[in-house]
Each structure stands twice: as C-alpha cells, then as structure tokens.
N, CA, C and O atoms as a GROMACS GRO file, in nm:
protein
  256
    1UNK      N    1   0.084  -0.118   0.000
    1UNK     CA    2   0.000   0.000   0.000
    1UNK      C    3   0.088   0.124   0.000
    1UNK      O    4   0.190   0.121   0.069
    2UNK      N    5   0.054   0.252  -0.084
    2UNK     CA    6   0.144   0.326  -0.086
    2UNK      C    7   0.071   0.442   0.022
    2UNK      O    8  -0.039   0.494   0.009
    3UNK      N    9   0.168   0.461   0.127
    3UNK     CA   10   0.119   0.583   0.184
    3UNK      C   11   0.238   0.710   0.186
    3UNK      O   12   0.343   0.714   0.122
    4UNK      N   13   0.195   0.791   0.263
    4UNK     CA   14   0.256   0.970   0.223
    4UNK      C   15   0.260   0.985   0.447
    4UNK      O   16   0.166   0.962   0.522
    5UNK      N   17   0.360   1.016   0.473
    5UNK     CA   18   0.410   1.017   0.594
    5UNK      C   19   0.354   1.152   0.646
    5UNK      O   20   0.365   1.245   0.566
    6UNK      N   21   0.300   1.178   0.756
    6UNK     CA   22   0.256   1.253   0.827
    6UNK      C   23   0.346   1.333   0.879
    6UNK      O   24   0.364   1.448   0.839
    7UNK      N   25   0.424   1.268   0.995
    7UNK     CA   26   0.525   1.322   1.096
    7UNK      C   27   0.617   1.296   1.086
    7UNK      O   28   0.635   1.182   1.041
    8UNK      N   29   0.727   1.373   1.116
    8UNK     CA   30   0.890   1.297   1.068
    8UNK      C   31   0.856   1.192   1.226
    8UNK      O   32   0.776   1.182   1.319
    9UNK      N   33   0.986   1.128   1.169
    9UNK     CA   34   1.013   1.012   1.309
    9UNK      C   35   1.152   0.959   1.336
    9UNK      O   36   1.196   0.892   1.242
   10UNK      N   37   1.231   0.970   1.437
   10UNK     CA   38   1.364   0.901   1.461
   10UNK      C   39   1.369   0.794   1.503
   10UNK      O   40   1.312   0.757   1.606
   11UNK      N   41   1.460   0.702   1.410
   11UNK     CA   42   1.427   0.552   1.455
   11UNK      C   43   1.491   0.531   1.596
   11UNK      O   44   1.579   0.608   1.634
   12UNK      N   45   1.436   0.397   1.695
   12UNK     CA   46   1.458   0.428   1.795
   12UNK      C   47   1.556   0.304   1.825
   12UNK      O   48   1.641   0.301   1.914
   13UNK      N   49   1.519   0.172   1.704
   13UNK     CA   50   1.641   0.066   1.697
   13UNK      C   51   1.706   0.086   1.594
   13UNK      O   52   1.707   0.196   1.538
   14UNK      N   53   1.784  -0.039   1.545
   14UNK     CA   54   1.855  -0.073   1.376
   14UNK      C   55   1.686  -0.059   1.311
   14UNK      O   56   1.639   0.047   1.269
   15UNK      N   57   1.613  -0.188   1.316
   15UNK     CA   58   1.537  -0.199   1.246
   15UNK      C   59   1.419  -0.095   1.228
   15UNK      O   60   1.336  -0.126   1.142
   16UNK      N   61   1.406  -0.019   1.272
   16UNK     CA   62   1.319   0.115   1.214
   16UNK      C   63   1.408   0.188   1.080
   16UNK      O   64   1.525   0.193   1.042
   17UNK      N   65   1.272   0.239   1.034
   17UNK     CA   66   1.287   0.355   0.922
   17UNK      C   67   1.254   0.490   1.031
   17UNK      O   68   1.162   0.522   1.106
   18UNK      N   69   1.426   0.562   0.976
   18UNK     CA   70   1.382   0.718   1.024
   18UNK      C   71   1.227   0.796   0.955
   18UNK      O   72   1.192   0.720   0.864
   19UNK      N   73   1.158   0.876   0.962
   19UNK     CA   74   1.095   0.927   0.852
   19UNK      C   75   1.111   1.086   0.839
   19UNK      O   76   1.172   1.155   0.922
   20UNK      N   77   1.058   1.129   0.741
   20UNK     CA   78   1.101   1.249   0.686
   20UNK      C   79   0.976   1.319   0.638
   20UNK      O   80   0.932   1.282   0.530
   21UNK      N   81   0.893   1.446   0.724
   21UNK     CA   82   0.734   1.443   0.682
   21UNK      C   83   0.720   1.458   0.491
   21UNK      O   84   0.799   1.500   0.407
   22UNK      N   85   0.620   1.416   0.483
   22UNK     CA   86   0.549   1.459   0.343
   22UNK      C   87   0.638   1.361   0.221
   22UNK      O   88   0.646   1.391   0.102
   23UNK      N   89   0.688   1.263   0.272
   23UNK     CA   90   0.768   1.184   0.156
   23UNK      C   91   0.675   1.039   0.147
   23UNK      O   92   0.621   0.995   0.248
   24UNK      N   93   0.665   0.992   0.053
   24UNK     CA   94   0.604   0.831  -0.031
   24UNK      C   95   0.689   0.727   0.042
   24UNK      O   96   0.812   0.732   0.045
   25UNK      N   97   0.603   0.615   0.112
   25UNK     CA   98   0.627   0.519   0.138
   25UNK      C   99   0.548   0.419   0.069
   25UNK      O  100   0.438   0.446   0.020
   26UNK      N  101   0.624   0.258   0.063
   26UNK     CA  102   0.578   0.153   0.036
   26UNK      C  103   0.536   0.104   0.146
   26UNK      O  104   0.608   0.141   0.238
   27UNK      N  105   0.437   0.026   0.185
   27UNK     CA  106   0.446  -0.036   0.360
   27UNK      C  107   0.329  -0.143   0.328
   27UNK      O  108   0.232  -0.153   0.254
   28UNK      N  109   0.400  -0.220   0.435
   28UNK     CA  110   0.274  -0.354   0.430
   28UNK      C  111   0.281  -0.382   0.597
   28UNK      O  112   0.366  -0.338   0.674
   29UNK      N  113   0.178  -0.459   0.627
   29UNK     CA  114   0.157  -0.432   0.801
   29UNK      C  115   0.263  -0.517   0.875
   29UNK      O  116   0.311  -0.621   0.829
   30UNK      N  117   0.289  -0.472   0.973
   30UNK     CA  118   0.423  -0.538   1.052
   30UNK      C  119   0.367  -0.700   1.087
   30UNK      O  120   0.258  -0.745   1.122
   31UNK      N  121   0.464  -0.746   1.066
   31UNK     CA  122   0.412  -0.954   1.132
   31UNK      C  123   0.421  -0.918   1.284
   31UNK      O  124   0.338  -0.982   1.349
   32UNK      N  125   0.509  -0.821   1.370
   32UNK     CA  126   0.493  -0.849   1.528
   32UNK      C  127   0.406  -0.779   1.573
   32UNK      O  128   0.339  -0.824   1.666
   33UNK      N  129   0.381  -0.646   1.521
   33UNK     CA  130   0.279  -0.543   1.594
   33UNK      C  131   0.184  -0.466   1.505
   33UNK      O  132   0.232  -0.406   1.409
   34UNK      N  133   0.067  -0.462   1.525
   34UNK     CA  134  -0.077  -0.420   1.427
   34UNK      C  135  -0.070  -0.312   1.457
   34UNK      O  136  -0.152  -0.244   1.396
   35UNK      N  137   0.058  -0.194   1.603
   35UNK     CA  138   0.090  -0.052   1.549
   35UNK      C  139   0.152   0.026   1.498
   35UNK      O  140   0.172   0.147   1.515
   36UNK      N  141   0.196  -0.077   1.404
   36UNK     CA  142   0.338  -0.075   1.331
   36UNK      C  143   0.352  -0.123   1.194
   36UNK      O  144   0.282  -0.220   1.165
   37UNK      N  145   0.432  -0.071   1.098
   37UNK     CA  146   0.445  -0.096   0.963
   37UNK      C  147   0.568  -0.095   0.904
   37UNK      O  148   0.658  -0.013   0.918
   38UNK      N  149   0.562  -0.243   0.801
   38UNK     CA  150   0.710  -0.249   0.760
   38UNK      C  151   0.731  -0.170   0.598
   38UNK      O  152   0.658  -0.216   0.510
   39UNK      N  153   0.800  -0.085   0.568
   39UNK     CA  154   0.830  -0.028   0.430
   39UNK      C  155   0.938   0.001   0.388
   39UNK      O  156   1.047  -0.052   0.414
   40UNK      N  157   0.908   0.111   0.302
   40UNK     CA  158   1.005   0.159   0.218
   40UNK      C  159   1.036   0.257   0.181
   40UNK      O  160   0.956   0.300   0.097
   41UNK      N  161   1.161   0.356   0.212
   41UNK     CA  162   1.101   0.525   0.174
   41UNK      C  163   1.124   0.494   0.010
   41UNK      O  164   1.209   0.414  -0.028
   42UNK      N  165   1.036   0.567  -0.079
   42UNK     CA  166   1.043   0.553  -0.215
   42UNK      C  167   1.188   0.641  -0.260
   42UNK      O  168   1.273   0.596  -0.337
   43UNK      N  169   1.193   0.743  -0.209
   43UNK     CA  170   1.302   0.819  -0.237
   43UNK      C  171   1.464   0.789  -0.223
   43UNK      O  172   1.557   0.806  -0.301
   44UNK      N  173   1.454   0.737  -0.086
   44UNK     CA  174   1.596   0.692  -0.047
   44UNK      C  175   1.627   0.562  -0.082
   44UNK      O  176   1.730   0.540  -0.145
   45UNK      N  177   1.538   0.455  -0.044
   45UNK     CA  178   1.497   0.324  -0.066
   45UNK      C  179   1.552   0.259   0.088
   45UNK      O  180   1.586   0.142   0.072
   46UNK      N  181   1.563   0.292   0.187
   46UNK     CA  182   1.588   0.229   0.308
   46UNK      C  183   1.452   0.172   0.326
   46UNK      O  184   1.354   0.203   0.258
   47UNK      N  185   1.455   0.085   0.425
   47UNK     CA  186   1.341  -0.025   0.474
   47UNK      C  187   1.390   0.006   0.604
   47UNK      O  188   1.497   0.050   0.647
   48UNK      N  189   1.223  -0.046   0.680
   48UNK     CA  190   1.231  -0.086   0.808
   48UNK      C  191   1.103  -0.071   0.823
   48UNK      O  192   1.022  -0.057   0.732
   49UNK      N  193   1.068  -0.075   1.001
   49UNK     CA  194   0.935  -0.083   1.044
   49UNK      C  195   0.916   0.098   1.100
   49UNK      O  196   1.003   0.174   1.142
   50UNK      N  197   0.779   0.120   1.081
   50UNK     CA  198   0.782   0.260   1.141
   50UNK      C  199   0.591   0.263   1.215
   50UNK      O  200   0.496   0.204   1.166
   51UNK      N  201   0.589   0.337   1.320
   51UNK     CA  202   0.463   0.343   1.354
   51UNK      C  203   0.336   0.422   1.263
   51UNK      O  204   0.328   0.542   1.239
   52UNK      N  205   0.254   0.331   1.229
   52UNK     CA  206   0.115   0.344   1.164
   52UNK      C  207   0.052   0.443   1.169
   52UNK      O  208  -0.028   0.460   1.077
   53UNK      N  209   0.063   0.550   1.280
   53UNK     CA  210   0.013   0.630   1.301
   53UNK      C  211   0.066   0.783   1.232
   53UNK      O  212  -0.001   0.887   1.237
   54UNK      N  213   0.171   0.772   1.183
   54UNK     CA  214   0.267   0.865   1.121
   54UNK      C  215   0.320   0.894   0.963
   54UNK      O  216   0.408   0.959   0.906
   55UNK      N  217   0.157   0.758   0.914
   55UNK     CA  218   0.121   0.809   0.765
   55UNK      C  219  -0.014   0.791   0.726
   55UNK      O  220  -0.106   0.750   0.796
   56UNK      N  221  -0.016   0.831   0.590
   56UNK     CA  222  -0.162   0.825   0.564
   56UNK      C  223  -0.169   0.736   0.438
   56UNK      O  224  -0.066   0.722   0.370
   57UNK      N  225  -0.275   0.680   0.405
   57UNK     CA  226  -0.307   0.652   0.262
   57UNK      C  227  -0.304   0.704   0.185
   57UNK      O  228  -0.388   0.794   0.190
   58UNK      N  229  -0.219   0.704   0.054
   58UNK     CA  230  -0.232   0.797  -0.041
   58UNK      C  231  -0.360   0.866  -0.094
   58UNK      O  232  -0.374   0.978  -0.143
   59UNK      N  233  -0.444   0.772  -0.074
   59UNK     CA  234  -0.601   0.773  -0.148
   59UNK      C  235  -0.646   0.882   0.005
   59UNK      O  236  -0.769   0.894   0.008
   60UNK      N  237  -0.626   0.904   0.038
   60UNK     CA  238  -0.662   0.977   0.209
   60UNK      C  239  -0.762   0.908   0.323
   60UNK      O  240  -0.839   0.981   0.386
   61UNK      N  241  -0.760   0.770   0.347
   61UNK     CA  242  -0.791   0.711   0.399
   61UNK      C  243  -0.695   0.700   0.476
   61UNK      O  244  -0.592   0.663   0.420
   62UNK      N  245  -0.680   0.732   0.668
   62UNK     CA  246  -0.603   0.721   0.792
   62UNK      C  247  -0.541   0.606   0.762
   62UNK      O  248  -0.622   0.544   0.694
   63UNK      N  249  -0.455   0.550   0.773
   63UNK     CA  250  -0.386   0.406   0.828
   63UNK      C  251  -0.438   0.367   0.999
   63UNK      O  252  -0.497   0.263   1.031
   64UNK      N  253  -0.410   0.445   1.064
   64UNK     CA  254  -0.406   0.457   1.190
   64UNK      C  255  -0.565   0.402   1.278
   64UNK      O  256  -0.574   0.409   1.400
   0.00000   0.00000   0.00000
C-alpha cells in the first residue's frame, strides 16, 4: 500500500525507518505489531518498520 508520511520520526532501533514528513512510502503491516508498519522510503529506498500512526493513505484514507 502506498502511503505519504505525516510526521517525521527518529528511529529508535537498527530496524526502524527514520521518517522524513510529506515523503512516499511503500508499507505492508508489521508480522509483530498491528501498530506498526514495515516499508520503504520511495526516495531513499531504506526499509524498516515505522509506527502506523505517522502516515496516511495515499487515497486519504487514515492508516491509523
């Protein structure tokens, strides 16, 4: 699902994605936690997991 990031965010392990507001992500839902999402920044191309609440659906439907 492609969503568009809300809030920047600093990752807090390895496996997080920092985020950067107003940039395109790829993301599909995390396997450990349903408040959490694993992606992709489109721009940079880093991966990781980042919290759900800190993008939106491109189509403008909340994730969260």
């Amino acid at each position: 699902m492609s969503e568009e990031t809300l809030y920047a965010y600093k990752s807090q392990c390895p496996e997080d994605l920092s985020l950067v507001e107003n940039i395109a992500i790829e993301a599909l839902p995390s396997k450990t936690d349903d408040d959490w999402l694993y992606g992709m920044d489109l721009k940079s191309g880093r991966m990781g997991t980042f919290p759900k609440a800190y993008v939106t659906d491109l189509e403008g439907e909340l994730s969260s």
